[in-house]
XYZ file of C-alpha atoms in Angstrom:
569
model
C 0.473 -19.671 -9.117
C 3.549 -18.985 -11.058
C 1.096 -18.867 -14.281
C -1.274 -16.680 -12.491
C 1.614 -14.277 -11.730
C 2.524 -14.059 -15.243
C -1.665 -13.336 -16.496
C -1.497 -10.496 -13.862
C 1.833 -9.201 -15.390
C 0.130 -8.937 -18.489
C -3.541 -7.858 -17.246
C -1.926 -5.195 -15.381
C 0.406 -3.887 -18.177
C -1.899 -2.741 -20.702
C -2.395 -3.807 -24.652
C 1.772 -3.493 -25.979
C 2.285 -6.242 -23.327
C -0.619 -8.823 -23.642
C 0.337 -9.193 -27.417
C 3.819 -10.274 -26.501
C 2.243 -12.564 -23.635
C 2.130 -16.580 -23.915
C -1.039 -17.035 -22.441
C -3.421 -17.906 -24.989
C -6.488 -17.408 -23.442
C -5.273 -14.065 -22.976
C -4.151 -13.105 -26.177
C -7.992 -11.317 -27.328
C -8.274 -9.333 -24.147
C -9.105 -6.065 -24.888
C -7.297 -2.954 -22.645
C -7.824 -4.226 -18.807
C -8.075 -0.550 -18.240
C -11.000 0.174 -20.451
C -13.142 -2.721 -19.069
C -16.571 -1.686 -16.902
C -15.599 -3.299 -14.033
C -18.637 -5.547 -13.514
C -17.539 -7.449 -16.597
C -14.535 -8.613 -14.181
C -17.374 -10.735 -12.238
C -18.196 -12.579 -15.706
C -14.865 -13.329 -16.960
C -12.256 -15.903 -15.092
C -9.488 -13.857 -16.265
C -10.256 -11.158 -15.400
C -11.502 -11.984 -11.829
C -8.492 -14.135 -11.323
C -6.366 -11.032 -12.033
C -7.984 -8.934 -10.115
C -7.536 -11.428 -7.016
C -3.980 -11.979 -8.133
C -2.928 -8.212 -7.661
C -4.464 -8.148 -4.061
C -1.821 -10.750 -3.802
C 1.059 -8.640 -4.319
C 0.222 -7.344 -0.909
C 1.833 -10.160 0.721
C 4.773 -9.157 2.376
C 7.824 -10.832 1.041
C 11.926 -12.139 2.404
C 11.676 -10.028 5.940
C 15.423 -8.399 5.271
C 16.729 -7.001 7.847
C 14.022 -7.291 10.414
C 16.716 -8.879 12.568
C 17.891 -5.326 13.164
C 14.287 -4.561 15.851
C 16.146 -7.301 17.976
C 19.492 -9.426 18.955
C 19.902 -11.360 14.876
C 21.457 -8.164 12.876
C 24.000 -5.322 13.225
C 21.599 -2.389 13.270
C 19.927 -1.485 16.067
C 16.477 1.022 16.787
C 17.974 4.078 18.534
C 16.270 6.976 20.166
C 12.730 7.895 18.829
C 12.641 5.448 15.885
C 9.152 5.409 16.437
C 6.858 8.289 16.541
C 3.153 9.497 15.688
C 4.169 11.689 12.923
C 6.841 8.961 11.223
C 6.301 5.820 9.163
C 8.180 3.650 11.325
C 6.208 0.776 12.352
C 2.762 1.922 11.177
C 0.060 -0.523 9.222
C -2.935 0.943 7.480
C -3.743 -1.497 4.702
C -7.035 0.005 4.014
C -6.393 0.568 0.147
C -5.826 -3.433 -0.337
C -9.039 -3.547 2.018
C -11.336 -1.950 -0.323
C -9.973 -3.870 -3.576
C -11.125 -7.471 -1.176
C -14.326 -5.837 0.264
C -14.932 -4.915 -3.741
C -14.618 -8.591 -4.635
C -16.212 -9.779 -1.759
C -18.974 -7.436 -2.507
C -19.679 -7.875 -6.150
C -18.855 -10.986 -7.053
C -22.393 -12.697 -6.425
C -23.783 -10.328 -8.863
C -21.424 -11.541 -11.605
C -21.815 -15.157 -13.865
C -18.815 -16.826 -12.456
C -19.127 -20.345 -12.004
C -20.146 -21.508 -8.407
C -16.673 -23.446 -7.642
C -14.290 -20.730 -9.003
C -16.599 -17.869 -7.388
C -16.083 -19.651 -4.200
C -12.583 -20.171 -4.436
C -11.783 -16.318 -5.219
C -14.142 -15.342 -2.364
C -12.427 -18.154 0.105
C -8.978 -16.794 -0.658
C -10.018 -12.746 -0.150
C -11.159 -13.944 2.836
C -8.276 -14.968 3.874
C -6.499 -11.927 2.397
C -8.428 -9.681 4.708
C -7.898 -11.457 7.669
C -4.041 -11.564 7.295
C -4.024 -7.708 6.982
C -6.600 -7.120 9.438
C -4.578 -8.975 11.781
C -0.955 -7.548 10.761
C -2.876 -4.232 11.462
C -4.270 -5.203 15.074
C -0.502 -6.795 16.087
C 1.268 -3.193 14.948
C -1.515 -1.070 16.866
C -4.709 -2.645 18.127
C -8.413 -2.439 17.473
C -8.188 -0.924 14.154
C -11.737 0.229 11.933
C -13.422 -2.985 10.368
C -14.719 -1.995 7.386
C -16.530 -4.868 5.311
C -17.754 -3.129 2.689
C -15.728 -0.635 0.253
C -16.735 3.382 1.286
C -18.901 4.723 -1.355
C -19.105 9.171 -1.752
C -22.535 8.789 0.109
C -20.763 6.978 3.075
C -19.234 8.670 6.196
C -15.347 8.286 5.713
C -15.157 8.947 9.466
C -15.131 5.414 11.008
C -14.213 5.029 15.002
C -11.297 1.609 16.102
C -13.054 -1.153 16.717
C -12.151 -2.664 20.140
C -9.245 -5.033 19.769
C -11.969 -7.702 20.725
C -13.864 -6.995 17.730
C -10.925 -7.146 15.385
C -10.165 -10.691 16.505
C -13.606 -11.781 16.277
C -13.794 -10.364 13.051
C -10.406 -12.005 11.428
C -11.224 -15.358 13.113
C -14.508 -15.247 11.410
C -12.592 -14.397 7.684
C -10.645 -17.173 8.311
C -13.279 -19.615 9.293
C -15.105 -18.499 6.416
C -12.061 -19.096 4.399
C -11.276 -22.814 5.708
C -15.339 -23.459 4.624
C -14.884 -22.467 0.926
C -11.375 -23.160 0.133
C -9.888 -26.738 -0.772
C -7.820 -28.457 1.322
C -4.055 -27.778 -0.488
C -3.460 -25.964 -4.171
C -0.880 -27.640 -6.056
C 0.918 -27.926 -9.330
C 0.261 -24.282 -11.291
C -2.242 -23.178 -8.393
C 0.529 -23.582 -6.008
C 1.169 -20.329 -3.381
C -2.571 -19.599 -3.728
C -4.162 -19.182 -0.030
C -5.786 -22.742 0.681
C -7.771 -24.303 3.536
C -3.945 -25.329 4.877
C -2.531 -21.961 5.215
C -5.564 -20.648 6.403
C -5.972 -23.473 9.236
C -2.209 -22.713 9.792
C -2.380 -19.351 10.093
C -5.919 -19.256 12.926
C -3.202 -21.183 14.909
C -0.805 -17.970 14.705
C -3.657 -15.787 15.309
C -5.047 -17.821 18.447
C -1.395 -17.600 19.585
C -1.032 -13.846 19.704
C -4.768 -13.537 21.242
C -3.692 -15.051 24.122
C -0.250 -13.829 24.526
C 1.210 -11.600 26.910
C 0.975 -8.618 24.475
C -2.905 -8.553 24.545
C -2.796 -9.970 28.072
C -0.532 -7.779 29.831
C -2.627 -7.976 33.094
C -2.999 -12.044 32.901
C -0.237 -12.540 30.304
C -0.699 -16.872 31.030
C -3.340 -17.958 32.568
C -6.060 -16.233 30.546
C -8.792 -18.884 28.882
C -6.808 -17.811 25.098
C -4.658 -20.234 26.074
C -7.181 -23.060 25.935
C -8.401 -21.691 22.384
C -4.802 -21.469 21.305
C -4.130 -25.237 22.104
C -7.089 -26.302 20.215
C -6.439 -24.829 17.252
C -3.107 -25.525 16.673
C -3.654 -28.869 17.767
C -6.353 -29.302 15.241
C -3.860 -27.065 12.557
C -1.270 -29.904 13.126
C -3.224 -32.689 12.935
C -5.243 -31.670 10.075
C -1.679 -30.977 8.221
C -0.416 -34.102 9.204
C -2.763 -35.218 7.571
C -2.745 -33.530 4.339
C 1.211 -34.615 4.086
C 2.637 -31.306 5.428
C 5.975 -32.402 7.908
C 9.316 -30.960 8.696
C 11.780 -31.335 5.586
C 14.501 -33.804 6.793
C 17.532 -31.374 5.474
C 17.409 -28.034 7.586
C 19.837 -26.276 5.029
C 17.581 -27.058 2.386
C 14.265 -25.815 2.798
C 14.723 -22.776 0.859
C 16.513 -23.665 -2.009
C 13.867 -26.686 -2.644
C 10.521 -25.150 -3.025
C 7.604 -26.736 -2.777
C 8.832 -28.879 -0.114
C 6.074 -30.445 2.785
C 7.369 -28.078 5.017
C 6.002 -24.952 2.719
C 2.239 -23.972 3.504
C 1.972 -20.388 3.024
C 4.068 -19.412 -0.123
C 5.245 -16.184 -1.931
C 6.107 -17.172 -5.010
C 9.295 -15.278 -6.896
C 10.226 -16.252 -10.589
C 12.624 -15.221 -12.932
C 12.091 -13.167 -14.635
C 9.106 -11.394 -13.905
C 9.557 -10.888 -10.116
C 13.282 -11.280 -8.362
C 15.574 -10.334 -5.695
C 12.946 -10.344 -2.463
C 16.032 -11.517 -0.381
C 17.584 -9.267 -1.233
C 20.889 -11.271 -2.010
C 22.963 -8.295 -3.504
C 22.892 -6.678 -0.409
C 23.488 -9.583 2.209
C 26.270 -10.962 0.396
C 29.923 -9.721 1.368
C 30.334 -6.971 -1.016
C 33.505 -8.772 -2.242
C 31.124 -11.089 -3.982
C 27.879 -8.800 -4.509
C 27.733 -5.329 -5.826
C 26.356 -1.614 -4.750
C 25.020 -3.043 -0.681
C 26.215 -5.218 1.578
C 25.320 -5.219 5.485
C 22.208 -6.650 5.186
C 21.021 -9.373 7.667
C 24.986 -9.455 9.118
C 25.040 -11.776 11.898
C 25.670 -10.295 15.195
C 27.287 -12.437 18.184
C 24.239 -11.982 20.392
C 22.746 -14.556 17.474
C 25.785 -16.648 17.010
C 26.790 -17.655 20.447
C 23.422 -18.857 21.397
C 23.465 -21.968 18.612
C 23.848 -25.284 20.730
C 26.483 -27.665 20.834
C 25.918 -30.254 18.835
C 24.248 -32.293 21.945
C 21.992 -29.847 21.972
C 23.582 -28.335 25.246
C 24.403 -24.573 25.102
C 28.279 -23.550 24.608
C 29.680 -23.762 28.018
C 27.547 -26.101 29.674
C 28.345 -29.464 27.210
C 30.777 -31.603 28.643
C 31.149 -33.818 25.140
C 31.665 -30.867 23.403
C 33.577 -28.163 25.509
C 33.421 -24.578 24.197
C 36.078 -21.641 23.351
C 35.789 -18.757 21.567
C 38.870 -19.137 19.783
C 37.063 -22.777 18.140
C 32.928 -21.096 18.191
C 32.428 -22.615 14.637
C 33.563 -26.448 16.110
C 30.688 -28.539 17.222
C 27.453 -26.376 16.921
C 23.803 -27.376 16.077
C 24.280 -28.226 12.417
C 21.484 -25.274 11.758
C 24.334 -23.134 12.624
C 26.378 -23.924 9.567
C 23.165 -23.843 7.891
C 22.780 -20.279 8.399
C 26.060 -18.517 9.067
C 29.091 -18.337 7.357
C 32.021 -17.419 9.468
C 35.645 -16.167 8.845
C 37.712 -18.659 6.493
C 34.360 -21.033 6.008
C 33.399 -21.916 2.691
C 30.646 -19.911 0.813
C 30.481 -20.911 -2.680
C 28.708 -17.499 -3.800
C 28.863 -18.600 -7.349
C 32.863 -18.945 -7.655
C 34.143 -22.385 -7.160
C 32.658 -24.918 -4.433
C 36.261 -24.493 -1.913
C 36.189 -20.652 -2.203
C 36.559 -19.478 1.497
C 35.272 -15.916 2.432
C 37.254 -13.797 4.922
C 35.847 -10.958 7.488
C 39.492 -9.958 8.781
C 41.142 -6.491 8.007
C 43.720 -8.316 6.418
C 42.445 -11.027 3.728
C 38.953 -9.982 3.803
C 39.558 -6.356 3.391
C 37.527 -2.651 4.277
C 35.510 -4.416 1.666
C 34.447 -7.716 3.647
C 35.967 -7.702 7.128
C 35.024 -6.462 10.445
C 36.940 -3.553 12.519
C 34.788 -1.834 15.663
C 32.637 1.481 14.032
C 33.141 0.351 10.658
C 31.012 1.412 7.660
C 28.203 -0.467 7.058
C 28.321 -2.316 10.795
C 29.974 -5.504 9.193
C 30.155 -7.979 12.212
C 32.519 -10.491 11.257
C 29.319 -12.898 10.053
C 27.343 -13.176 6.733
C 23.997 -14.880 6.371
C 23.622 -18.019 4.397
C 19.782 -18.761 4.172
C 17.974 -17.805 1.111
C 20.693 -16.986 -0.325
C 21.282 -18.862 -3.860
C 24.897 -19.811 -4.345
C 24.656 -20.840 -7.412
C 24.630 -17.238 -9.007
C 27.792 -15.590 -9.717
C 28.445 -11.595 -8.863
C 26.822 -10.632 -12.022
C 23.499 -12.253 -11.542
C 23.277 -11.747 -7.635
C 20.067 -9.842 -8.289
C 18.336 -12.202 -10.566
C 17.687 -14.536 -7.324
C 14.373 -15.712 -7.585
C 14.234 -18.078 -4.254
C 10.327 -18.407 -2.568
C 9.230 -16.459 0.737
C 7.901 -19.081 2.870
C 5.316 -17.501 5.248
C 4.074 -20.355 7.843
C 6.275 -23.381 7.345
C 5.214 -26.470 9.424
C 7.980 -25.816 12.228
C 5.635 -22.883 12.994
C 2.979 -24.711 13.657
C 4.443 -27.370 15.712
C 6.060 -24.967 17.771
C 3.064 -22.810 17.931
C 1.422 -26.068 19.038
C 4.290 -26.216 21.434
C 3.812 -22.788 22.987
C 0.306 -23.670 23.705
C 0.489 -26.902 24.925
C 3.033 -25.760 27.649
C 0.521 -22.693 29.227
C -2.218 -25.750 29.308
C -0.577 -28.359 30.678
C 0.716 -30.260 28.406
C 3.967 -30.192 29.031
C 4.586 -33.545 27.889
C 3.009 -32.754 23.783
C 5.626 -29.235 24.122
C 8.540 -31.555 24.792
C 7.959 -34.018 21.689
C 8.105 -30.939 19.564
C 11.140 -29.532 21.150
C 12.544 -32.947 20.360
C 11.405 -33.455 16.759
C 12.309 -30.143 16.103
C 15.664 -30.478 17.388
C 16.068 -34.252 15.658
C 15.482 -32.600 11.622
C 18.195 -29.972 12.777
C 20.028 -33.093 13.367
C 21.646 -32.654 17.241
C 22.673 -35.880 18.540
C 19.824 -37.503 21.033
C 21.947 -38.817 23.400
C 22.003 -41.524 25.877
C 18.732 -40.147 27.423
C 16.775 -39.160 24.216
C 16.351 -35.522 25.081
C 18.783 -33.697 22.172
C 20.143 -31.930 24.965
C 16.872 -30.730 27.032
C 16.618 -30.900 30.350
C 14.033 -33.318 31.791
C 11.344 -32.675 33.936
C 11.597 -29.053 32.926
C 9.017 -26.651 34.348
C 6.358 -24.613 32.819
C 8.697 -21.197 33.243
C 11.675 -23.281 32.017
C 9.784 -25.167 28.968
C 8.580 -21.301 28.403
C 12.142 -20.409 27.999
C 13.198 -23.453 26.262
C 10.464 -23.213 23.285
C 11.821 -19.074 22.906
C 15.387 -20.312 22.573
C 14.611 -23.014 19.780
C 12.559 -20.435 17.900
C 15.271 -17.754 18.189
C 17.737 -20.551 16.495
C 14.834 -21.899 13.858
C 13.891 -19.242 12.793
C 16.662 -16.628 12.311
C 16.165 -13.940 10.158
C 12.894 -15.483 8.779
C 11.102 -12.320 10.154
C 10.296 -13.563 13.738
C 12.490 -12.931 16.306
C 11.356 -9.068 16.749
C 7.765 -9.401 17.043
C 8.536 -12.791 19.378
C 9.820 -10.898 21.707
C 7.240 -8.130 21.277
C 4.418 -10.916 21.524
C 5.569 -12.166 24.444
C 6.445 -8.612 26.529
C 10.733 -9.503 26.491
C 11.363 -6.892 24.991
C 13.165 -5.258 28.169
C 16.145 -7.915 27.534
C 17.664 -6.467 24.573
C 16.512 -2.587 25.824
C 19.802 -0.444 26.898
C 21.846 -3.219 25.080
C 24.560 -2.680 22.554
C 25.371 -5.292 20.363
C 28.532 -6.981 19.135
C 30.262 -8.543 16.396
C 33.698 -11.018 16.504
C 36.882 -9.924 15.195
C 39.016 -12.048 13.305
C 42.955 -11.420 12.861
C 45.407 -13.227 11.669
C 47.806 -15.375 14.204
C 51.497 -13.815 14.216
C 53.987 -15.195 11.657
C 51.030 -15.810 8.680
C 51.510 -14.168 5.839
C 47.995 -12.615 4.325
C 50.364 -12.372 0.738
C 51.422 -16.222 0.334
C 49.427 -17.037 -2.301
C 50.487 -21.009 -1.612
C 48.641 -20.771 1.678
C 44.773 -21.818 2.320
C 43.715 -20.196 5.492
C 41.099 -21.762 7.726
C 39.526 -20.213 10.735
C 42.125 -21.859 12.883
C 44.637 -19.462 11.357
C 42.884 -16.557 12.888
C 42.614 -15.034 16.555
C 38.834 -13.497 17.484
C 37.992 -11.130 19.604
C 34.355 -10.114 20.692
C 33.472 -6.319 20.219
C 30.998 -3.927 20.192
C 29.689 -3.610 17.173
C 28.874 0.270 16.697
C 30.899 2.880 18.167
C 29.844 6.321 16.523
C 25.907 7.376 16.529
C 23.193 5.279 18.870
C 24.831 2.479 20.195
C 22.035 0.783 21.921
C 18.619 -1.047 21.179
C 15.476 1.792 22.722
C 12.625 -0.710 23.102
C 10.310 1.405 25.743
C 7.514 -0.287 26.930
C 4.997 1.746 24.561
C 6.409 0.067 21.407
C 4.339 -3.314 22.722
C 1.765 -1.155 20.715
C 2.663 1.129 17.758
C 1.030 4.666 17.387
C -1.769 4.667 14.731
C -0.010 7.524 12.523
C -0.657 11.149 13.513
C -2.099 12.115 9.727
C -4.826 9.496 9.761
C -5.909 10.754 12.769
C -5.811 13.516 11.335
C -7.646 13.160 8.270
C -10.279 10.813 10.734
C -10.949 12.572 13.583
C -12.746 9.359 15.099
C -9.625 7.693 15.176
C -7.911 8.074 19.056
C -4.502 7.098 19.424
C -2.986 4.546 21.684
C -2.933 5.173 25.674
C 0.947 5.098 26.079
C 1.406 7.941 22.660
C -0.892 10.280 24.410
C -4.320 8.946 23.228
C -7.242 7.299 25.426
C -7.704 3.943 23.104
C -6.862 0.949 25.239
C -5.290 -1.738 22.530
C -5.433 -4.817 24.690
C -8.115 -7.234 25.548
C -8.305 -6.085 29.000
């Protein structure tokens, strides 16, 4: 894929640029913009160029997502959503038409049989993940399977939110028929039959959730569906190799690892800085952002102990503030970097980073109201510390989209509203094992036996909170599954760090460590909104007041003064 990205690159540049490019195949091309575009259907180039700029649809590194919910320091005040704002709104009809163009013309082209099918299998897929990014933001949304000609009415009504599912599920099974079971070596990050079996799994899982449920939220028939497929997604992986990596800290910074099935693919040069690294960095070691992705308590204090037991309730590893850092889940030194840890950030391998007024500075530390909501925490994942301050935008490091621990604990989730309570507890368990919290004497890392369904329910939310921070799914978690009424009204907080009396911030002969330091928990903001606004009608965004607009068809969404009903009952 990484070669493919660098074709497109010079497909999509014009003549100047295709001399200078190394692909030799490439070299003869005339201007991409002059070409009739049925001779894309009879050249491999040009049809795998074509496909390859759909792919720059993909969303990439979700930065500061974490801010919709308890991982980040903003928070989504008064009217962040409305009909007549972008907030929150998904119309991905332009990248539509380019898939239902290829899906459309590409029998009447010369392509051979295999690559035809592989392009077709993989804008299959394409559409589906839109369609179904647009029906989680708002609904039954328009199918349209075919691009609009001039002759055709541009007028199109929603499509029940039925529909839409039926329709994506049928994408992706048409997907899983035509594609091959797992793209590797230069083809690697294309869409295969293993992301697309993965991601029916995520799909199943939001069908029968709570969101499109409200009225029956678990013990709809979904459920049933969901198990199946994810079952079948996990086996199916297992199968092709796919597992949890064994180091948690390392998933990002080795790519390619069996824990990677749906992959957006960043190189350098050519296509950089999707995490965003200058800007989640301290400032002290970044340049011209900071703030992004910062840590909040509400995140921090949730990590276990390192029995798996939460802070408080471990009696191997007793709790204080004044020690948080001291015995955690090892995925919490995997992700956050404290006051007085060490964070390399492309300096030396002991350099220490500071969020106190004192050492760390206006630039890096954390007082109540200050600029930027610094909360006394930095993130670590994704970010390459190998890069000095200079080259902090150059990083380059893969946006993995389904990794296996999604699956399992999709499989998880949908074992547990089926019955299977049993199957949801081996994943809590393996899950918890790669993070590497101690089993103890009973085998449980930390979970408590004979848990209930409500309880498992609970238990299954908490390990995704910690798994996947700031990877983009905490927010719509809690959306998916109607919780969004525990962060509403809520302000959130970050820990203050100063140092103890008699330490001098100036001796120059002194390392400090966290244990030199006092912390405090405070609220975070203090001037402007201060608390999350999560209403109930933000379970379903507003479809955007100048489509309607423009489509007079189009009604809006029953709780933002429409009639449209976006749930499947």
């Amino acid at each position: 894929m990484k070669k493919i990205l660098s074709i497109v690159c010079c497909l999509l540049t014009g003549t100047a640029f295709i001399q200078s490019c190394k692909n030799d195949e490439l070299l003869n091309l005339q201007n991409p913009q002059a070409y009739n575009p049925s001779e894309v259907w009879r050249d491999q180039n040009l049809a795998n160029a074509y496909l390859v700029d759909i792919y720059a649809s993909l969303p990439g590194w979700p930065v500061n997502q974490g801010d919709y919910a308890d991982e980040s320091a903003n928070v989504l005040g008064p009217d962040y959503v409305t009909t007549s704002n972008n907030n929150f709104k998904y119309w991905p009809y332009n990248t539509i038409r380019k898939i239902n163009i290829l899906l459309t013309e590409i029998d009447g082209g010369t392509l051979p049989e295999a690559f035809k099918n592989s392009l077709k299998g993989q804008a299959h897929f394409l559409r589906a993940f839109h369609y179904f990014k647009a029906v989680v933001y708002h609904g039954g949304v328009p199918i349209l399977d075919k691009p609009q000609l001039l002759t055709d009415s541009l007028s199109v009504a929603r499509n029940s939110t039925a529909e839409c599912f039926a329709f994506i599920l049928q994408d992706l099974d048409n997907a899983i028929k035509m594609l091959p079971d797992k793209y590797t070596g230069a083809d690697f990050g294309r869409m295969d039959k293993a992301a697309a079996t993965a991601f029916k799994g995520r799909v199943m899982l939001y069908k029968a959730s709570p969101q499109f449920n409200p009225a029956n939220p678990y013990s709809n028939s979904y459920w049933a569906d969901a198990y199946t497929t994810n079952k079948t997604a996990r086996e199916f992986l297992e199968g092709l190799g796919y597992g949890l990596y064994p180091d948690y800290a390392g998933i990002w910074m080795n790519e390619g690892n069996r824990e990677d099935i749906m992959t957006v693919i960043y190189q350098n040069p050519g296509k950089i800085n999707g995490r965003m690294e200058h800007c989640i960095r301290p400032l002290g070691q970044s340049k011209d952002c900071t703030g992004a992705d910062n840590p909040v308590w509400d995140l921090v204090s949730q990590y276990p102990m390192k029995d798996g037991k939460q802070p408080g309730t471990s009696t191997k590893y007793p709790y204080n503030v004044q020690t948080f850092w001291q015995n955690r889940d090892p995925r919490f030194d995997a992700t956050i970097a404290y006051n007085g840890s060490i964070f390399p950030l492309g300096v030396r391998a002991d350099y220490r980073q500071y969020t106190d007024l004192q050492l760390g500075g206006l630039v890096d530390g954390f007082g109540p109201g200050q600029q930027f909501n610094r909360s006394g925490f930095y993130t670590r994942k994704g970010v390459d510390n190998s890069l000095s301050q200079a080259q902090v935008a150059l990083n380059a490091v893969d946006w993995v989209e389904i990794r296996f621990a999604e699956v399992l604990l999709n499989f998880a989730e949908a074992a547990n509203e089926t019955g299977h309570s049993d199957e949801a507890l081996a994943v809590l368990k393996q899950i918890r094992q790669r993070a590497g919290i101690e089993a103890g004497t009973d085998g449980l890392y930390g979970l408590k036996n004979g848990m209930t369904r409500l309880e498992m329910r609970d238990a299954i939310y908490q390990e995704r909170f910690i798994e996947f921070a700031f990877e983009g799914k905490r927010f719509w978690d809690m959306r998916r599954l109607r919780r969004m009424s525990e962060l509403n009204g809520k302000a959130k907080s970050g820990l203050q760090a100063q140092l103890k009396p008699g330490l001098d911030p100036n001796d120059r002969s002194k390392v400090f460590v966290p244990t030199d330091f006092t912390y405090t928990v405070r609220e975070l903001i203090i001037n402007g909104p201060r608390q999350m606004v999560l209403p109930e009608s933000y379970y379903f965004f507003p479809i955007a007041q100048g489509e309607i607009e423009k489509n007079p068809k189009l009604k809006q969404n029953k709780d933002w003064g429409g009639t449209f009903d976006p749930t499947l009952q």
